[in-house]
PDB file of C-alpha atoms in Angstrom:
ATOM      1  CA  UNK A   1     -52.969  37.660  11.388  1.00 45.00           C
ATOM      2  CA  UNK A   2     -52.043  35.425   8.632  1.00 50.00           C
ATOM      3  CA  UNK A   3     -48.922  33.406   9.266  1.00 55.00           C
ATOM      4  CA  UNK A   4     -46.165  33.871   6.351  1.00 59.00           C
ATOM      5  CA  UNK A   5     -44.595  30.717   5.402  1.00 63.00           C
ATOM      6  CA  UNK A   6     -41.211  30.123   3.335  1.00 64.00           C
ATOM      7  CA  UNK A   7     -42.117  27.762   0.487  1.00 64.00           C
ATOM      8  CA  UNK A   8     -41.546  24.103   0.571  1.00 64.00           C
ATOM      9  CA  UNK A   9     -39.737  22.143  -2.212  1.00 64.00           C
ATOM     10  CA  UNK A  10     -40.708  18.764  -1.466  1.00 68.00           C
ATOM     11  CA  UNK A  11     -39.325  16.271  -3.664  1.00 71.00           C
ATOM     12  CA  UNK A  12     -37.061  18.421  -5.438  1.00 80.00           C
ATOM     13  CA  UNK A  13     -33.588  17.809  -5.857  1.00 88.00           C
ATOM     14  CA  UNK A  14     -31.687  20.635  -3.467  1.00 91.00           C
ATOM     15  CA  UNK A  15     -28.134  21.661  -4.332  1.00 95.00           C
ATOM     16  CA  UNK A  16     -26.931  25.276  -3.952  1.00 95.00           C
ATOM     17  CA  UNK A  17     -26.242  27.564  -6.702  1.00 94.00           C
ATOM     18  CA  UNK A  18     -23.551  30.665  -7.003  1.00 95.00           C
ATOM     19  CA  UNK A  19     -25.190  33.545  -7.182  1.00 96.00           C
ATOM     20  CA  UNK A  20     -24.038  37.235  -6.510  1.00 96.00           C
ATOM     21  CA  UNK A  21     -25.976  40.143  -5.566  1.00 97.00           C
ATOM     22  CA  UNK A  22     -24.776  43.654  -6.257  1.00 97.00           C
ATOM     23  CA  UNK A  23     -21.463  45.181  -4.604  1.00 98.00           C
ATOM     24  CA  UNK A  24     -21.476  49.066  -4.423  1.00 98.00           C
ATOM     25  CA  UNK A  25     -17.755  49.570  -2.777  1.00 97.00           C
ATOM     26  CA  UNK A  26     -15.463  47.260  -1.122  1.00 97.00           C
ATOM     27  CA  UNK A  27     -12.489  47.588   1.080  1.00 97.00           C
ATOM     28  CA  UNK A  28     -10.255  45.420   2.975  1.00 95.00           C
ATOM     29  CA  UNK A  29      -9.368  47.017   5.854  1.00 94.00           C
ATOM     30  CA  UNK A  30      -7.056  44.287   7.560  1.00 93.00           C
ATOM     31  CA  UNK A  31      -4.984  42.155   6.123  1.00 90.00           C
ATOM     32  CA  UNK A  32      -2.941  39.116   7.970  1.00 90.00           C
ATOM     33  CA  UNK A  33      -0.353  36.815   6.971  1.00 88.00           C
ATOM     34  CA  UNK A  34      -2.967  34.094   5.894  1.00 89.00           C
ATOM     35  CA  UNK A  35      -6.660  35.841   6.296  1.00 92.00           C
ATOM     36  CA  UNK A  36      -7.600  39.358   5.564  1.00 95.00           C
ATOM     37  CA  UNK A  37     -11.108  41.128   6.999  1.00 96.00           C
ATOM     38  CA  UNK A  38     -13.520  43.052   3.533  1.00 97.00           C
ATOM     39  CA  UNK A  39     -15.968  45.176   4.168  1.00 97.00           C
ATOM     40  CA  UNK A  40     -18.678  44.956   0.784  1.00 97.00           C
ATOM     41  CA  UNK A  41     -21.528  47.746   1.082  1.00 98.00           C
ATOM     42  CA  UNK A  42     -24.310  45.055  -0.764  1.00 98.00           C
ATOM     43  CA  UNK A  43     -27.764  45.545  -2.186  1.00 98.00           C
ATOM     44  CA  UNK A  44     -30.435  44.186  -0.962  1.00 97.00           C
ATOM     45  CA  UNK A  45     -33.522  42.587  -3.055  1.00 96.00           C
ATOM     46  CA  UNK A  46     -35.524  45.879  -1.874  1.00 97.00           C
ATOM     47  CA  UNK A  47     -32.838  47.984  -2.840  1.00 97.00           C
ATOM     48  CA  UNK A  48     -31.619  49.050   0.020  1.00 98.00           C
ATOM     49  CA  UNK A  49     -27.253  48.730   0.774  1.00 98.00           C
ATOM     50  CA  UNK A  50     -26.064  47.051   4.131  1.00 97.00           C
ATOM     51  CA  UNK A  51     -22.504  46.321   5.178  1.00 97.00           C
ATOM     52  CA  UNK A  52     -21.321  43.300   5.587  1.00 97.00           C
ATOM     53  CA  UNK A  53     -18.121  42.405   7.112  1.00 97.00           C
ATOM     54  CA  UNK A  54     -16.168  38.655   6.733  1.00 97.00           C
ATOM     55  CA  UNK A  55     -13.111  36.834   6.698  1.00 96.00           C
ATOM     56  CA  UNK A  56     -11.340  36.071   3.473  1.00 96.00           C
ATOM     57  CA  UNK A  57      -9.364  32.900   3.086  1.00 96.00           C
ATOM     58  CA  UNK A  58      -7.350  31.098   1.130  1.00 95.00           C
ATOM     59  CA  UNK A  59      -9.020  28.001   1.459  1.00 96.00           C
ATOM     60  CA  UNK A  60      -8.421  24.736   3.244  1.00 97.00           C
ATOM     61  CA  UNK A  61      -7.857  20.742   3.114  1.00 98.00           C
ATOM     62  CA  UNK A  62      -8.555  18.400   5.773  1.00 98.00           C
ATOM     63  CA  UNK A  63      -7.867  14.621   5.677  1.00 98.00           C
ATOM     64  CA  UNK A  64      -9.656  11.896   7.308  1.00 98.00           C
ATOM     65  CA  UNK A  65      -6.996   8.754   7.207  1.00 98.00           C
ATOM     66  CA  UNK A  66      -8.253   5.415   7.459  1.00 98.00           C
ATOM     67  CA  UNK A  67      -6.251   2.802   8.499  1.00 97.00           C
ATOM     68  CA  UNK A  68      -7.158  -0.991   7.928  1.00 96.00           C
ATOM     69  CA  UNK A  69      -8.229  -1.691  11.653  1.00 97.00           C
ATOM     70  CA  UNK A  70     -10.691   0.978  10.647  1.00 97.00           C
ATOM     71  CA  UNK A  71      -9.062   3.833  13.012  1.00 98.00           C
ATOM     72  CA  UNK A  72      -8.522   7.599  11.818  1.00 98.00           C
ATOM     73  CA  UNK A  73      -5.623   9.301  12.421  1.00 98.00           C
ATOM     74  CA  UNK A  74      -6.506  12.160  14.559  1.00 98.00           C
ATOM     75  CA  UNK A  75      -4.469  14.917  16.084  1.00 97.00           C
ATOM     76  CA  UNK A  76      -4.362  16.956  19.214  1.00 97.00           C
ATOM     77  CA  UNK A  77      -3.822  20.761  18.683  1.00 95.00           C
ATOM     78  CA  UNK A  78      -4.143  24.265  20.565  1.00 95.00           C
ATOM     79  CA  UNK A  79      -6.496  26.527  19.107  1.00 95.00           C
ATOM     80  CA  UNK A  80      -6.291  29.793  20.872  1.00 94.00           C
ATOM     81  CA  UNK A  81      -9.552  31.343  19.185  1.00 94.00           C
ATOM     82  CA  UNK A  82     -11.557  28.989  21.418  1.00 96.00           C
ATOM     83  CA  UNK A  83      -8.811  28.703  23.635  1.00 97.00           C
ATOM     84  CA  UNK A  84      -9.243  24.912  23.719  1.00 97.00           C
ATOM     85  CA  UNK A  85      -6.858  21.511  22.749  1.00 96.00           C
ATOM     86  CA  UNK A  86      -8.954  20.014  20.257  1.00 97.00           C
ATOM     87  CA  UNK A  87      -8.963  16.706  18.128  1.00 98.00           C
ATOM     88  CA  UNK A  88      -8.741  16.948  14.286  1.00 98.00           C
ATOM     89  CA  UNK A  89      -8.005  15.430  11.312  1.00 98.00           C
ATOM     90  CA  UNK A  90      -4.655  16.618   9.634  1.00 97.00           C
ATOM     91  CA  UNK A  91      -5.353  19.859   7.647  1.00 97.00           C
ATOM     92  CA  UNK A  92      -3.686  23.066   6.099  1.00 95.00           C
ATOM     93  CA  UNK A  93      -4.072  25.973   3.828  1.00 95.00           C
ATOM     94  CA  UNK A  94      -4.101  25.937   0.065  1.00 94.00           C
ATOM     95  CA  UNK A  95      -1.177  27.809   0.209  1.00 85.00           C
ATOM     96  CA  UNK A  96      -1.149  28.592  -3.783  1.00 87.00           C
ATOM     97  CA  UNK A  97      -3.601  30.388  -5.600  1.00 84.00           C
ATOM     98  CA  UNK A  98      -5.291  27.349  -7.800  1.00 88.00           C
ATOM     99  CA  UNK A  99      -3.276  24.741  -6.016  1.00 91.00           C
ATOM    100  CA  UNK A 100      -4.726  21.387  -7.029  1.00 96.00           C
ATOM    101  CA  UNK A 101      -6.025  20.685  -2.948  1.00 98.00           C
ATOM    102  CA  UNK A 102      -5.001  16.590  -3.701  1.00 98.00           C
ATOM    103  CA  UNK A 103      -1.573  18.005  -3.666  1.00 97.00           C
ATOM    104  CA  UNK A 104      -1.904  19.885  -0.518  1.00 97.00           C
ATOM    105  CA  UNK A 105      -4.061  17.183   1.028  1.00 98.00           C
ATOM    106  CA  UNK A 106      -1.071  14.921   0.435  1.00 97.00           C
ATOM    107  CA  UNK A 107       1.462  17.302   2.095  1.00 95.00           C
ATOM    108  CA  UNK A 108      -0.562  18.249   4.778  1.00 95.00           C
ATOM    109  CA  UNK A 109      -0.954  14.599   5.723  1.00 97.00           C
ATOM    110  CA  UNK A 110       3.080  14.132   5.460  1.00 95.00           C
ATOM    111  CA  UNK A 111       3.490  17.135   7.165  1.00 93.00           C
ATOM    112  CA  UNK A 112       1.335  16.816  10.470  1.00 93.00           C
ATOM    113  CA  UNK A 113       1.092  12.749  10.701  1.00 94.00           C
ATOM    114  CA  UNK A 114       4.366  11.524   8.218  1.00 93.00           C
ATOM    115  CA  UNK A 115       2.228   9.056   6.352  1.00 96.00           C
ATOM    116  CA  UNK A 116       1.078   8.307   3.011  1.00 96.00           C
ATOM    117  CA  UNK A 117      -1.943   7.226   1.328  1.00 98.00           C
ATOM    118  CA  UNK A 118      -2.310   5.211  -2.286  1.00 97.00           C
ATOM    119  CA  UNK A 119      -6.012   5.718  -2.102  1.00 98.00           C
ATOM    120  CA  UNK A 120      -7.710   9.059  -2.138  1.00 98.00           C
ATOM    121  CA  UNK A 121     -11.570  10.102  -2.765  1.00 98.00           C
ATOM    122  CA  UNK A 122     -13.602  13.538  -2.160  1.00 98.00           C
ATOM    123  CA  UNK A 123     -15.980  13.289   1.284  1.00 98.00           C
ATOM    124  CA  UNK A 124     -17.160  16.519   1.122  1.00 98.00           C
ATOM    125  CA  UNK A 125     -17.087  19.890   0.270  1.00 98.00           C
ATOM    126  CA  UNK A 126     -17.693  22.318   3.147  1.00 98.00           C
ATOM    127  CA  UNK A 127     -17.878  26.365   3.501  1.00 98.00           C
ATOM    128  CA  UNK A 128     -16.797  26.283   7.347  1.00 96.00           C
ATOM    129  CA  UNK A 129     -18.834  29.972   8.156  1.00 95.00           C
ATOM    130  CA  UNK A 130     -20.451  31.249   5.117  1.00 96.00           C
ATOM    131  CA  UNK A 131     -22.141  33.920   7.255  1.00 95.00           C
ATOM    132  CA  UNK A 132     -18.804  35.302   8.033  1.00 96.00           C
ATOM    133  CA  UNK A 133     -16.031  34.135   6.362  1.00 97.00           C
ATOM    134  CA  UNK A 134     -15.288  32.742   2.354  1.00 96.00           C
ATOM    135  CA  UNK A 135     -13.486  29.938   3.895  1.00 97.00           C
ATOM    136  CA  UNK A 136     -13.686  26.825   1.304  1.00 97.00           C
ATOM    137  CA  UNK A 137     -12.522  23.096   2.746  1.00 98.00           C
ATOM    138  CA  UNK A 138     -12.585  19.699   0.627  1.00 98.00           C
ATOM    139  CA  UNK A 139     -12.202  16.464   3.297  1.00 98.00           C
ATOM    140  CA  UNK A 140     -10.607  13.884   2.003  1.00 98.00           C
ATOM    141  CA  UNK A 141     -11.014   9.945   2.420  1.00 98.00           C
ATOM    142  CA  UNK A 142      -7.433   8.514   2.384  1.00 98.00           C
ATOM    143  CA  UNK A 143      -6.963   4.512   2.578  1.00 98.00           C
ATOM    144  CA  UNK A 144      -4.387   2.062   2.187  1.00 97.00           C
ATOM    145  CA  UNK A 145      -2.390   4.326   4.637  1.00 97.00           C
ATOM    146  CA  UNK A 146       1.398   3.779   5.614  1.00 95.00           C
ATOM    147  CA  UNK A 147       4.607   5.475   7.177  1.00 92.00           C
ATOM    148  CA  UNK A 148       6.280   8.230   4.844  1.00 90.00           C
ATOM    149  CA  UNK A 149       9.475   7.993   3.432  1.00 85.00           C
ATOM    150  CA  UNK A 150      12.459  10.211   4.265  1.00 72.00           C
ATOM    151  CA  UNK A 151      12.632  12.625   7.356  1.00 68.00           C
ATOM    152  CA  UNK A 152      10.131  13.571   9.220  1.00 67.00           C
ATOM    153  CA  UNK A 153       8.622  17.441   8.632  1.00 58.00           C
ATOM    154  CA  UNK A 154      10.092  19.474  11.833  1.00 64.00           C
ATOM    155  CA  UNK A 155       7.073  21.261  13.526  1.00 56.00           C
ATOM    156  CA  UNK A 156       6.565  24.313  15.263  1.00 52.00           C
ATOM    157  CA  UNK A 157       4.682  26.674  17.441  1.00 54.00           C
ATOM    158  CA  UNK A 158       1.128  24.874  17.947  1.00 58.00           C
ATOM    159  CA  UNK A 159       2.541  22.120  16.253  1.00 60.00           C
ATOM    160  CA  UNK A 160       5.207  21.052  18.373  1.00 65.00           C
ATOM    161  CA  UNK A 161       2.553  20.604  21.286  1.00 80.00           C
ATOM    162  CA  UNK A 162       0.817  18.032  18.530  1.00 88.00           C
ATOM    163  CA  UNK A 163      -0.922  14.290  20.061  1.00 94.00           C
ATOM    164  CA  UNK A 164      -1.359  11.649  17.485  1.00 96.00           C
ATOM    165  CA  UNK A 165      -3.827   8.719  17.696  1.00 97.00           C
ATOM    166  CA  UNK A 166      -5.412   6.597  15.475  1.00 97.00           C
ATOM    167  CA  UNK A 167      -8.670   5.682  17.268  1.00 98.00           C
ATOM    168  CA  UNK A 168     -12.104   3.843  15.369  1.00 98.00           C
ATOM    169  CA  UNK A 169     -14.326   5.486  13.526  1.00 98.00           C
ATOM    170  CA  UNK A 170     -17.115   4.263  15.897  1.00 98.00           C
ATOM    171  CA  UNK A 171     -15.682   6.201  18.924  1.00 98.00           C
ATOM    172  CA  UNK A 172     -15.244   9.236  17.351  1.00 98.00           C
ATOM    173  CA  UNK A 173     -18.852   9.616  15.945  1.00 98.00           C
ATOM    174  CA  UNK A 174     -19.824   8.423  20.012  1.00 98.00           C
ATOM    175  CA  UNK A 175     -17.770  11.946  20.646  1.00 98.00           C
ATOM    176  CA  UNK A 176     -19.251  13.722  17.988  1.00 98.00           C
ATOM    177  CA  UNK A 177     -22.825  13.285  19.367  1.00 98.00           C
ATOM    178  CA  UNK A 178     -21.768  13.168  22.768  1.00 98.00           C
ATOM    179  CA  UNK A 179     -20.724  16.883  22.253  1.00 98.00           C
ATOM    180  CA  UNK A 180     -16.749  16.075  23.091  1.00 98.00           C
ATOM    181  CA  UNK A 181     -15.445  16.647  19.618  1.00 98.00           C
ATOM    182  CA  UNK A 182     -15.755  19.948  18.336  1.00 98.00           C
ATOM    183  CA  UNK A 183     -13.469  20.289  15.011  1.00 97.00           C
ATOM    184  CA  UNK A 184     -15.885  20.975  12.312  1.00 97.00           C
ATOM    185  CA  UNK A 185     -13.693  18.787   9.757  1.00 98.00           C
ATOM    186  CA  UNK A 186     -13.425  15.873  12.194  1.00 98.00           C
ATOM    187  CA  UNK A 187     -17.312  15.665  12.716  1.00 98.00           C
ATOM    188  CA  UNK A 188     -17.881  16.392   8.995  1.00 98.00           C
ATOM    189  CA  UNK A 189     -15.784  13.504   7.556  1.00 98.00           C
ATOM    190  CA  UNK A 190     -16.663  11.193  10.302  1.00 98.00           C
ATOM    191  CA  UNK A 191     -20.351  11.419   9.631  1.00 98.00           C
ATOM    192  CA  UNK A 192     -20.068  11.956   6.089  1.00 98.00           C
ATOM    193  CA  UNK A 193     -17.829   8.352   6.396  1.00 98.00           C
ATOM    194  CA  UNK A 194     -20.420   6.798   8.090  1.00 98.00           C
ATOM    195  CA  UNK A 195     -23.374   8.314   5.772  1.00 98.00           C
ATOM    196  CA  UNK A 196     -21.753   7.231   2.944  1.00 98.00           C
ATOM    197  CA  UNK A 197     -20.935   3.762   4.262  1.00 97.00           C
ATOM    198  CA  UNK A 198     -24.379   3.477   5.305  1.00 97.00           C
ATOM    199  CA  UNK A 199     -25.855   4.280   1.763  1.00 95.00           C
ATOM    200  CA  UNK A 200     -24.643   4.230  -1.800  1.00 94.00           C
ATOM    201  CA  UNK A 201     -21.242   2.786  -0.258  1.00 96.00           C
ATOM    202  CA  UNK A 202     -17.574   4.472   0.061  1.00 97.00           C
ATOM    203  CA  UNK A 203     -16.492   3.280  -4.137  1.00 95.00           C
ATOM    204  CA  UNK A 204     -20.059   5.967  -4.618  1.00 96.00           C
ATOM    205  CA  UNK A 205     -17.607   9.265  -3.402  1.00 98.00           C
ATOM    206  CA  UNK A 206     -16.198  11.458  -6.093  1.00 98.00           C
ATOM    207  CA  UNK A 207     -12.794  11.135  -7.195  1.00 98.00           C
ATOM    208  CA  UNK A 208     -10.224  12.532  -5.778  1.00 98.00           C
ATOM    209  CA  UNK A 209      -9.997  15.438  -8.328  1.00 97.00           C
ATOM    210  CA  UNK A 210     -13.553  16.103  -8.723  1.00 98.00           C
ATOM    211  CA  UNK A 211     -14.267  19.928  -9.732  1.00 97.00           C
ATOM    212  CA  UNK A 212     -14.360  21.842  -7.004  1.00 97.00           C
ATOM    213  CA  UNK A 213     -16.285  25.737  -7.788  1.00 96.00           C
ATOM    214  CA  UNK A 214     -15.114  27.338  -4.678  1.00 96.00           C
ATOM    215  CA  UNK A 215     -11.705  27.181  -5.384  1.00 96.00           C
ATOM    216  CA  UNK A 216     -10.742  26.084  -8.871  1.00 95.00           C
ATOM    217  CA  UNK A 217      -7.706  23.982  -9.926  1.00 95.00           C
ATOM    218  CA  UNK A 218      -5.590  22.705 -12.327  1.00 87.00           C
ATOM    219  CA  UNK A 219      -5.110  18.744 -12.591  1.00 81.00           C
TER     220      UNK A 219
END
C-alpha cells in the first residue's frame, strides 16, 4: 500500500490566502450580546454539503505594553469558560463595525491598565480558533508607556476582580514554555516580541495602521 503524501513547498514563500467555498443555506440560530452561533450547510471539493457550526465575532485587540525596564503590563482576570484566573495582556472587542482597532487598542489599554502609549506598531495578526469561530485579533506593541490622564475607567463584573503587574518579558516567555501562561494573546505577543527582536529587529514590525483583511478599517 502506497503511502499518500501532502505536497511539500519547500522554499516557497507561505502566506495564507482568502478563499471561500460554496454556501448552500445559512442560519444563525443564537445570537448573544457580543457573539452569535451560524450554522453554513458548505460544499465540499467532491461535491458533497456538510454542516458546519462556529462562533461569529466582532473581532478583537490585545496590547502588549512595554515599559522601559523592559516589563509588560499584564493583567489577572476570571475566565469562566475555562473556569481559570488567567494572565493577559489588556484587550477588548472592536466594538464598531470598521472601527480603526488603533483606536480601540488605545481605549482598551486606558480602560483596563489607565496608561498611555506614544509609540504603537502591529505584532501580529491572529485568528484565535479558525476551526470554530471567525474571531479576528491584531496585538499590538505599545512603548514609551506612561500613566493616563483624567479619571480612572470604573470597572465591573470580571473586571473589578482585575491584578495588574508589569513583570519582564524574559519571565513571561519562561511561563509560556513552562506551560503556566495560557492566554493565547499573551504567548502570541510575547514570542512574536522576542522573534522579532531576535531577527529583522522591533523598527522591522508594520505600522500601527497596517491593512488588516479580516476586519477592514478606516484611518
Amino acid at each position: 500500500m502506497t503511502e499518500e503524501r501532502l505536497p511539500v513547498r519547500s522554499g516557497k514563500h507561505i502566506a495564507d490566502a482568502p478563499e471561500a467555498w460554496e454556501v448552500t443555506s445559512t442560519a444563525l440560530p443564537f445570537e448573544g450580546k457580543k457573539t452569535g452561533v451560524r450554522t453554513d450547510d458548505v460544499v465540499m471539493p467532491d461535491g458533497s454539503v456538510v454542516r458546519r457550526d462556529y462562533q461569529v465575532h466582532p473581532g478583537s485587540v490585545a496590547v502588549l505594553a512595554l515599559d522601559d525596564e523592559d516589563r509588560v503590563l499584564v493583567l489577572s482576570q476570571y475566565r469562566h469558560p475555562v473556569r481559570e484566573k488567567l494572565w493577559e495582556i489588556p484587550a477588548g472587542l472592536l466594538d464598531v463595525p470598521g472601527e480603526n482597532p488603533l483606536h480601540a487598542a488605545r481605549r482598551e489599554l486606558y480602560e483596563e491598565a489607565h496608561v498611555k502609549a506614544e509609540d504603537w506598531r502591529v505584532l501580529a495578526d491572529v485568528y484565535t480558533t479558525p476551526g470554530g469561530s471567525d474571531e479576528a485579533v491584531r496585538i499590538f506593541l505599545a512603548r514609551e508607556i506612561g500613566a493616563a490622564d483624567g479619571e480612572r475607567f470604573e470597572v465591573s463584573e470580571e473586571e473589578a476582580d482585575m491584578e495588574l503587574a508589569r513583570v519582564p518579558v524574559a519571565d513571561l516567555v519562561r511561563g509560556v514554555l513552562a506551560g503556566e501562561l495560557h492566554n493565547n494573546c499573551l504567548v502570541v505577543g510575547v514570542l512574536a516580541l522576542t522573534a522579532a527582536r531576535s531577527g529583522p529587529g522591533l523598527e522591522s514590525l508594520r505600522p500601527a495602521d497596517a491593512p488588516w483583511p479580516a476586519r477592514p478599517f478606516e484611518k
